[in-house]
Amino acid sequence: MEGNRIIGIEIFQHNESPGVGEVAANIIADEIVKHQSIAVDAISGCTKSSNGVISAVKQALEKAEVNIGDYLKKPEKSTTSIRKRIEKKADVVVVGAGGAGLAAAVSAHQNGATVLVLEKAPMVGGNTIISGAAYNAVDPKRQQPQGIEDSIEKHYIQTYEGGDRLAKPDLVRILVEKAYPALEWLESLGMRFKDEIFTVLGALWPRSHTPEKPLGTGYIDTYMDYINKHSDEIEIMLKTKAVELIVENGRVTGVEAENQEGTVLAKANNGVILATGGFSANVQARNYYNKMWPDLTNLKTTNRPEITGDGIWMAEKIGANLIGMEHIQLLPMGDPETGSLSGNIEHSVENRIFVNKQGNRFVDEGARRDVMTKALFEQEDCFMWVIVDKHCYPTGDTKNNFNETIDQLVEEGRAFKADTLEDLAVQIGVDPTNLVKSVEAFNMAVEGKIEDPFGRTLFQHKIDTPPFYAGARVPTVHHTMGGVEINTKAQVLDKNGNVIPGLYAAGEVTGGIHGSNRLGGNAVADTVVFGRIAGESAAKAE
């Protein structure tokens, strides 16, 4: 403070998620300083982070013994009717700064193009940065030391069959064959993965890679390190929402967008890449296309609020073909309050079970995601407990995929801990006899003494070593498999199967790659593989 003026806010300690809540907290701090007010608007999708900073600043002001009322005036929004016309030009214009968009931006630049990225959120990262970050690829170097047998053909079959043979086979083939080369590409950019391979929820096989950094920050940090080093040729415009594709003589030549300053006309010399994600956060759209699930109106989503299908609708408007729009993926792993994946205590498929409110198992926990979620809908209140033991959390400071320690989750009441299964059952309100019997039967299946009652085949450790843990989970909308149709060069196709010149797409904005059900760990690989292809194709104006 200088007198009564706030001149700076420094956040010394926080538990915010890297790249998301952490960024939002700093944005809110800057807004408070700018407007000399704590009555600033929260960042969409980061309300708790925003309110945490506002509350902390209020407490600091009280300690400074100033008049709090002086800092409660709502910042005035600009009422000027004069809006700028902002003209931009680049070889490639990318719409969306999530995993696919940033991969495309880096790839396009590596292939000789200047790049402009438009992002409607106030930060980069999209869904990728808040994802579990698992990356599926056949990787003998890491798999063989663990005794894991795998092949590209197995990955292909599991992906194609796992989507009920409704994906485009040529796109599935590209995904599985290019997944490992794309992983090597990431490593060449500086990204680091752990050596241990595991099976992420719904992956069906142990080929999932974990980045060394938490959540999806490793991917985004890697791309941004490259982009920042080449900022003279790659520009990112935040808080800039694309609203329309510009078409001239049958070719997409640019994008019209809007931001606080005015209208942005982004000219693309070679091509436009759509990487805006799916539509899981668009309740109206998912209800319109949903044919598989009960009403989705009240279900929360794992996605960021910006993921509303913008690129899909823009492409459809100029004649792009949409495929697989009815295929909407739900996960059984949503936080009961927020729908997010945070707070999830599972580490890998092999080492946990699900039980309902009666303490009984009800599904093969290594099955397809749609199979598990359908089974969860049949349980009381569509609610389950994930049960694990010390094998997953050797110490209290062991972290989950979301950078949260198990001790932290227990302290916050988002997980429960006990030295016996009976005590754990009492804490979570399930029948102790049922929970003990469920775990005993599972352990016998792990030992090979009985066949698993639900046909499960993925095992590693028994659940027999205290402390035991439980975490609550519910269904949540996670991924939309439908979107614009593309070919193997990531070119967008029209309703007659013809290429729309100048238009490319990558990531969840596309359809036809995953069929009716996406395998866990295939989405991030999809963003990297096809983001890389889209960038190269657009740079070469193919």
XYZ file of C-alpha atoms in Angstrom:
542
model
C 0.000 0.000 0.000
C 1.007 3.604 -0.573
C -1.337 5.579 1.578
C -4.781 4.240 0.678
C -3.728 2.989 -2.726
C -3.060 -0.681 -3.517
C 0.147 -0.736 -5.523
C 0.750 -4.467 -5.647
C -0.516 -7.877 -4.562
C 1.848 -10.768 -3.992
C 0.490 -14.266 -3.421
C 3.024 -16.005 -1.194
C 1.382 -19.415 -0.846
C -1.483 -21.233 -2.526
C -2.842 -24.670 -3.394
C -4.172 -23.675 -6.793
C -3.885 -25.949 -9.810
C -0.863 -24.973 -11.940
C -1.721 -23.161 -15.137
C -5.403 -22.691 -14.256
C -6.330 -21.570 -10.737
C -2.828 -20.192 -10.316
C -3.180 -18.054 -13.457
C -6.700 -16.972 -12.515
C -5.489 -15.884 -9.083
C -2.829 -13.658 -10.623
C -5.331 -12.204 -13.113
C -7.714 -11.304 -10.277
C -4.855 -9.741 -8.305
C -3.951 -7.555 -11.302
C -7.616 -6.546 -11.764
C -7.886 -5.506 -8.111
C -4.820 -3.320 -8.451
C -6.007 -1.874 -11.753
C -9.475 -0.923 -10.472
C -8.583 -0.349 -6.793
C -11.551 -2.531 -5.970
C -12.238 -6.026 -4.634
C -15.642 -6.001 -6.365
C -14.116 -7.384 -9.555
C -15.723 -10.194 -11.545
C -14.539 -13.745 -10.905
C -12.800 -15.608 -13.738
C -15.222 -18.001 -15.432
C -14.413 -21.566 -14.425
C -12.173 -20.389 -11.582
C -14.707 -18.908 -9.167
C -13.190 -20.442 -6.043
C -9.701 -19.283 -6.988
C -10.989 -15.792 -7.741
C -12.966 -15.529 -4.514
C -10.002 -16.838 -2.538
C -7.831 -13.953 -3.718
C -10.610 -11.411 -3.150
C -11.128 -12.715 0.396
C -7.402 -12.649 1.150
C -7.065 -9.080 -0.145
C -10.056 -8.014 1.951
C -8.387 -9.447 5.054
C -5.138 -7.657 4.188
C -7.010 -4.365 3.773
C -8.654 -4.847 7.153
C -5.227 -5.374 8.715
C -4.086 -2.171 7.006
C -6.942 -0.391 8.851
C -8.314 1.319 5.781
C -11.993 1.916 4.998
C -13.134 -1.263 3.224
C -16.030 0.622 1.686
C -13.553 2.540 -0.472
C -12.665 -0.719 -2.220
C -16.150 -2.079 -2.849
C -17.081 0.027 -5.861
C -17.899 -2.108 -8.866
C -15.509 -1.326 -11.748
C -17.277 0.547 -14.510
C -17.520 -1.202 -17.824
C -16.713 0.756 -20.918
C -19.829 2.230 -22.527
C -18.115 3.629 -25.580
C -19.819 2.757 -28.852
C -16.584 3.232 -30.775
C -15.119 -0.169 -31.517
C -11.886 -0.707 -33.331
C -11.415 -2.690 -36.495
C -8.257 -4.696 -35.853
C -6.630 -6.320 -38.853
C -4.192 -9.193 -38.414
C -2.385 -11.389 -40.896
C -0.452 -14.645 -40.640
C 0.238 -17.671 -42.780
C -1.830 -19.838 -40.421
C -4.597 -18.763 -38.055
C -5.385 -21.183 -35.236
C -8.674 -20.910 -33.342
C -8.208 -22.228 -29.820
C -5.180 -22.319 -27.527
C -5.695 -25.692 -25.873
C -3.570 -28.766 -26.472
C -4.528 -29.277 -30.118
C -4.323 -25.600 -31.013
C -0.917 -25.034 -29.473
C 0.430 -28.272 -30.986
C -0.801 -27.039 -34.351
C 0.778 -23.623 -33.814
C 4.164 -25.125 -32.999
C 3.970 -27.576 -35.899
C 2.932 -24.892 -38.378
C 5.846 -22.722 -37.317
C 8.278 -25.629 -37.569
C 7.069 -26.000 -41.144
C 7.881 -22.412 -42.013
C 4.653 -20.536 -41.228
C 3.911 -17.444 -39.227
C 1.054 -18.138 -36.816
C -1.751 -16.241 -35.095
C -3.683 -18.011 -32.317
C -7.093 -16.741 -31.185
C -8.350 -17.827 -27.740
C -11.578 -16.653 -26.124
C -10.483 -17.476 -22.557
C -8.168 -15.203 -20.546
C -5.562 -17.974 -20.408
C -4.165 -20.728 -22.633
C -4.568 -24.428 -21.952
C -8.166 -25.331 -22.714
C -9.245 -28.736 -21.443
C -5.765 -30.172 -21.840
C -4.309 -28.208 -18.951
C -6.955 -29.518 -16.504
C -6.935 -33.070 -17.839
C -5.572 -36.191 -16.197
C -2.929 -35.915 -18.954
C -2.617 -39.661 -19.690
C -1.126 -40.290 -23.141
C -1.612 -43.647 -24.863
C 1.140 -44.946 -27.120
C 2.772 -48.282 -27.807
C 6.205 -47.807 -26.263
C 8.372 -50.949 -26.045
C 11.192 -48.991 -24.377
C 9.006 -48.363 -21.329
C 6.560 -51.268 -21.564
C 8.944 -54.213 -21.958
C 10.818 -53.643 -18.661
C 7.412 -53.878 -16.938
C 6.571 -57.100 -18.753
C 3.842 -55.455 -20.811
C 3.152 -57.008 -24.203
C 1.658 -54.563 -26.675
C 1.493 -53.706 -30.358
C 0.170 -51.013 -32.649
C -2.324 -53.537 -34.003
C -3.643 -54.203 -30.489
C -3.988 -50.468 -29.887
C -5.816 -50.156 -33.214
C -8.209 -53.023 -32.491
C -8.996 -51.836 -28.970
C -9.607 -48.272 -30.176
C -11.738 -49.295 -33.164
C -13.678 -52.017 -31.358
C -13.894 -49.863 -28.233
C -15.772 -47.268 -30.305
C -18.134 -49.941 -31.702
C -16.476 -49.764 -35.138
C -18.076 -46.379 -35.744
C -14.832 -44.435 -36.166
C -13.168 -43.862 -39.523
C -10.570 -46.663 -39.774
C -8.008 -44.509 -41.563
C -8.117 -41.908 -38.770
C -7.806 -44.570 -36.082
C -4.807 -45.984 -37.932
C -3.144 -42.558 -38.040
C -3.791 -42.065 -34.312
C -2.230 -45.319 -33.157
C 0.682 -45.311 -35.616
C 1.622 -41.670 -35.003
C 1.087 -41.647 -31.213
C 4.615 -42.674 -30.286
C 6.375 -40.490 -32.912
C 4.279 -37.596 -31.586
C 5.403 -38.432 -28.046
C 9.008 -38.352 -29.248
C 8.254 -34.978 -30.851
C 7.060 -33.685 -27.485
C 10.228 -34.970 -25.853
C 12.302 -33.230 -28.520
C 10.585 -29.997 -27.448
C 11.635 -30.621 -23.854
C 8.680 -32.480 -22.348
C 9.398 -35.248 -19.854
C 7.349 -38.361 -19.111
C 7.664 -40.795 -16.230
C 9.014 -44.247 -17.062
C 6.179 -46.197 -15.436
C 3.339 -47.200 -17.766
C -0.154 -47.668 -16.337
C -3.775 -48.138 -17.411
C -5.840 -44.998 -17.108
C -9.600 -45.304 -16.553
C -11.188 -46.844 -19.649
C -7.913 -47.346 -21.538
C -8.353 -51.152 -21.631
C -4.593 -51.773 -21.688
C -1.425 -50.557 -19.922
C -0.001 -48.100 -22.447
C -0.788 -44.830 -20.667
C 2.073 -42.388 -20.099
C 2.174 -39.814 -17.282
C 3.946 -36.459 -17.695
C 6.333 -35.462 -14.927
C 4.444 -32.195 -14.424
C 0.949 -32.272 -12.835
C -2.284 -32.346 -14.800
C -1.789 -31.248 -18.409
C 0.651 -28.469 -17.549
C 3.548 -30.387 -19.095
C 2.003 -30.245 -22.555
C 0.996 -26.589 -22.357
C 4.282 -25.483 -20.780
C 6.200 -27.319 -23.496
C 4.274 -25.623 -26.281
C 4.450 -22.217 -24.615
C 8.209 -22.499 -24.087
C 8.566 -22.943 -27.850
C 6.046 -20.211 -28.657
C 7.670 -17.713 -26.303
C 11.030 -18.356 -27.941
C 9.473 -17.570 -31.325
C 7.105 -14.795 -30.284
C 8.161 -12.686 -33.241
C 6.468 -15.226 -35.544
C 3.769 -16.737 -33.295
C 1.218 -14.418 -31.695
C -1.514 -15.389 -29.215
C -4.539 -13.137 -28.683
C -6.417 -13.949 -25.466
C -10.004 -12.923 -24.645
C -10.652 -12.990 -28.380
C -13.619 -15.065 -29.482
C -13.844 -16.285 -33.072
C -17.359 -15.813 -34.406
C -17.204 -16.552 -38.135
C -15.040 -18.087 -40.815
C -14.277 -15.839 -43.772
C -14.772 -17.551 -47.134
C -13.650 -16.079 -50.453
C -14.221 -17.871 -53.750
C -14.859 -21.161 -51.999
C -11.732 -21.007 -49.820
C -11.463 -20.226 -46.105
C -9.170 -17.208 -45.940
C -9.543 -15.980 -42.389
C -11.513 -15.571 -39.193
C -13.652 -12.801 -37.778
C -13.399 -12.479 -34.016
C -14.488 -10.176 -31.216
C -12.695 -8.863 -28.148
C -12.985 -5.948 -25.736
C -11.388 -3.547 -28.191
C -13.468 -4.366 -31.224
C -13.665 -6.656 -34.236
C -10.608 -8.659 -35.215
C -10.233 -9.637 -38.863
C -7.562 -12.323 -38.995
C -6.339 -13.011 -42.513
C -4.841 -16.458 -43.124
C -2.501 -16.686 -46.109
C -2.401 -20.488 -46.090
C -5.148 -21.800 -43.865
C -7.266 -21.749 -40.715
C -7.088 -24.501 -38.081
C -10.066 -25.094 -35.802
C -9.049 -26.396 -32.376
C -11.885 -25.160 -30.188
C -12.726 -28.447 -28.459
C -16.074 -30.179 -28.133
C -19.347 -29.055 -26.560
C -19.498 -30.699 -23.141
C -20.079 -27.325 -21.461
C -22.975 -26.504 -23.806
C -26.018 -27.974 -22.057
C -28.431 -27.106 -24.875
C -26.262 -28.745 -27.538
C -25.523 -31.913 -25.597
C -29.224 -32.354 -24.805
C -30.105 -31.817 -28.454
C -27.710 -34.477 -29.723
C -27.933 -36.925 -26.802
C -29.516 -40.269 -27.703
C -27.696 -42.521 -25.261
C -28.088 -41.153 -21.750
C -30.829 -39.938 -19.428
C -31.432 -36.199 -19.427
C -28.090 -34.387 -19.163
C -29.437 -31.005 -18.066
C -28.336 -31.242 -14.458
C -25.098 -33.145 -14.952
C -21.942 -31.171 -14.392
C -18.898 -31.433 -16.645
C -15.162 -31.929 -16.314
C -14.676 -29.334 -19.046
C -13.791 -25.684 -18.837
C -16.817 -23.386 -19.360
C -15.432 -22.125 -22.692
C -15.865 -25.563 -24.309
C -19.182 -24.881 -26.022
C -18.652 -26.104 -29.593
C -17.896 -22.749 -31.249
C -15.675 -24.201 -33.967
C -18.194 -26.912 -34.810
C -20.988 -24.420 -35.417
C -18.747 -22.058 -37.426
C -17.646 -24.912 -39.669
C -21.180 -26.241 -40.066
C -22.313 -22.785 -41.171
C -20.001 -22.923 -44.207
C -20.956 -26.474 -45.158
C -18.707 -28.747 -43.101
C -19.995 -32.241 -42.439
C -20.621 -33.190 -38.816
C -20.320 -36.814 -37.746
C -20.915 -38.755 -34.545
C -22.585 -35.847 -32.753
C -24.800 -38.181 -30.696
C -21.787 -39.839 -29.085
C -21.294 -38.060 -25.758
C -18.949 -39.567 -23.205
C -19.728 -39.562 -19.523
C -17.225 -40.548 -16.851
C -18.077 -42.166 -13.530
C -15.357 -40.040 -11.922
C -16.902 -36.630 -11.298
C -16.531 -34.696 -8.070
C -20.028 -34.691 -6.496
C -19.952 -30.911 -6.033
C -18.169 -29.626 -9.124
C -18.219 -32.454 -11.684
C -14.480 -32.018 -12.178
C -11.884 -34.763 -11.999
C -10.071 -33.091 -9.122
C -10.154 -34.907 -5.817
C -10.069 -38.280 -7.543
C -8.087 -40.726 -5.396
C -7.507 -43.395 -8.037
C -4.068 -43.788 -9.606
C -4.480 -46.698 -12.000
C -7.163 -49.150 -13.014
C -5.279 -52.119 -11.597
C -5.382 -51.053 -7.950
C -8.855 -49.865 -7.003
C -12.470 -50.973 -6.826
C -15.816 -49.181 -6.947
C -18.579 -49.839 -4.413
C -22.092 -48.429 -4.175
C -23.866 -47.013 -1.123
C -24.406 -50.543 0.143
C -20.693 -51.322 -0.017
C -21.029 -53.726 -2.956
C -19.039 -53.804 -6.184
C -21.209 -53.461 -9.283
C -18.993 -53.364 -12.406
C -15.683 -54.356 -13.970
C -13.556 -51.327 -13.054
C -11.344 -51.957 -16.073
C -14.200 -51.821 -18.584
C -15.081 -49.197 -21.171
C -16.052 -45.826 -19.802
C -19.611 -46.043 -21.112
C -20.045 -49.503 -19.558
C -18.893 -48.267 -16.148
C -21.035 -45.130 -16.295
C -24.165 -47.022 -17.360
C -23.629 -49.350 -14.400
C -23.240 -46.343 -12.096
C -26.568 -44.905 -13.271
C -28.200 -48.092 -11.990
C -26.890 -47.547 -8.445
C -28.650 -45.590 -5.720
C -28.297 -41.846 -6.359
C -25.866 -42.620 -9.210
C -23.166 -42.570 -6.542
C -20.105 -44.663 -5.743
C -17.007 -44.853 -3.572
C -13.533 -45.505 -4.944
C -11.619 -47.775 -2.555
C -7.783 -47.943 -2.486
C -5.056 -48.680 0.063
C -1.447 -47.872 0.878
C -0.279 -49.338 -2.444
C -1.655 -46.198 -4.132
C -0.639 -43.788 -1.368
C 2.556 -44.999 0.361
C 2.770 -41.707 2.276
C 0.388 -38.925 3.168
C 2.115 -36.515 0.823
C 1.648 -38.802 -2.213
C -0.187 -36.809 -4.867
C -2.937 -37.737 -7.281
C -2.914 -36.659 -10.927
C -4.240 -33.252 -9.904
C -1.337 -32.338 -7.644
C -3.424 -32.906 -4.520
C -1.967 -34.925 -1.637
C -4.065 -37.613 -0.021
C -3.595 -35.909 3.356
C -4.943 -32.695 1.853
C -8.020 -34.471 0.473
C -8.677 -36.180 3.817
C -8.293 -32.895 5.700
C -10.758 -31.208 3.334
C -13.284 -34.028 3.752
C -12.992 -35.055 0.099
C -11.488 -38.436 0.998
C -11.689 -40.706 4.030
C -8.926 -42.669 5.755
C -8.972 -45.616 8.154
C -6.725 -48.399 9.433
C -9.422 -51.028 8.919
C -12.032 -51.598 6.252
C -14.700 -51.794 8.944
C -13.792 -48.330 10.233
C -13.687 -46.959 6.693
C -17.157 -48.388 6.054
C -18.518 -46.636 9.141
C -16.994 -43.329 8.073
C -18.547 -43.434 4.602
C -21.853 -44.938 5.711
C -21.792 -48.309 3.932
C -22.414 -51.759 5.369
C -19.071 -52.942 6.857
C -19.815 -56.613 6.111
C -20.509 -55.847 2.453
C -17.373 -53.747 2.026
C -15.158 -56.400 3.629
C -16.699 -59.123 1.450
C -16.236 -56.985 -1.697
C -12.550 -56.440 -0.936
C -11.968 -60.086 0.022
C -13.485 -61.317 -3.245
C -11.402 -58.824 -5.201
C -8.230 -59.946 -3.439
C -8.975 -63.588 -4.210
C -9.354 -62.651 -7.881
C -6.005 -60.841 -7.756
C -4.430 -64.033 -6.386
C -6.072 -66.085 -9.127
C -8.058 -68.160 -6.653
C -11.388 -67.207 -8.243
C -12.540 -65.550 -11.436
C -13.544 -61.958 -10.868
C -17.348 -61.793 -10.454
C -17.541 -58.970 -13.002
C -15.056 -60.369 -15.507
C -12.271 -57.995 -14.609
C -8.821 -58.943 -15.912
C -6.625 -55.949 -14.985
C -5.013 -56.469 -11.579
C -1.797 -55.590 -9.791
C -2.010 -55.366 -5.987
C -4.501 -56.656 -3.472
C -6.310 -54.107 -1.346
C -4.891 -55.387 1.946
C -2.458 -52.831 3.335
C -3.625 -50.015 5.626
C -4.330 -47.201 5.604
C -7.413 -47.652 3.428
C -8.979 -44.723 1.586
C -12.372 -43.898 0.048
C -13.420 -41.090 -2.270
C -16.899 -40.212 -3.562
C -17.625 -40.023 -7.293
C -20.633 -39.412 -9.588
C -21.260 -39.305 -13.371
C -20.004 -36.227 -15.219
C -19.996 -35.122 -18.866
C -16.447 -35.508 -20.117
C -15.977 -35.686 -23.898
C -17.965 -35.295 -27.102
C -16.797 -37.720 -29.773
C -18.644 -35.976 -32.593
C -17.564 -32.943 -34.576
C -16.380 -31.843 -37.997
C -15.268 -34.583 -40.354
C -11.620 -34.549 -41.426
C -9.331 -36.663 -43.566
C -5.875 -37.992 -42.692
C -4.328 -34.582 -43.494
C -6.672 -32.918 -40.972
C -8.498 -31.149 -43.810
C -12.170 -30.472 -43.078
C -14.656 -32.169 -45.396
C -18.028 -30.960 -46.637
C -21.236 -32.986 -46.775
C -20.185 -34.516 -50.111
C -16.845 -35.675 -48.789
C -14.905 -32.946 -50.549
C -12.131 -30.927 -48.928
C -13.070 -27.396 -47.847
C -9.997 -25.498 -49.096
C -8.108 -23.626 -46.424
C -9.845 -25.242 -43.436
C -8.258 -27.741 -41.041
C -9.211 -29.117 -37.644
C -7.670 -31.042 -34.766
C -8.643 -32.292 -31.325
C -12.116 -32.648 -29.875
C -13.649 -30.290 -32.436
C -13.373 -33.218 -34.879
C -15.452 -36.386 -35.173
C -14.746 -39.832 -36.556
C -11.623 -40.692 -34.557
C -13.100 -42.360 -31.469
C -16.445 -43.730 -32.641
C -19.114 -44.150 -29.967
C -16.727 -44.406 -27.027
C -13.276 -42.894 -26.514
C -10.640 -44.946 -24.757
C -9.054 -43.245 -21.767
C -5.655 -41.830 -22.718
C -6.474 -41.499 -26.413
C -7.716 -37.892 -26.282
C -4.421 -36.216 -25.442
C -2.680 -38.387 -28.030
C -5.356 -37.250 -30.498
C -4.611 -33.576 -29.800
C -0.892 -34.028 -30.343
C -1.062 -36.340 -33.366
C -3.674 -34.410 -35.313
C -2.589 -30.997 -34.023
C 0.843 -31.726 -35.425
C -0.637 -32.928 -38.736
C -2.978 -29.937 -39.026
C -0.112 -27.516 -38.449
C 2.015 -29.118 -41.133
C -0.850 -29.338 -43.633
C -1.919 -25.732 -43.111
C 1.652 -24.431 -43.309
C 2.046 -26.150 -46.663
C -1.446 -25.030 -47.756
C -2.336 -28.598 -48.677
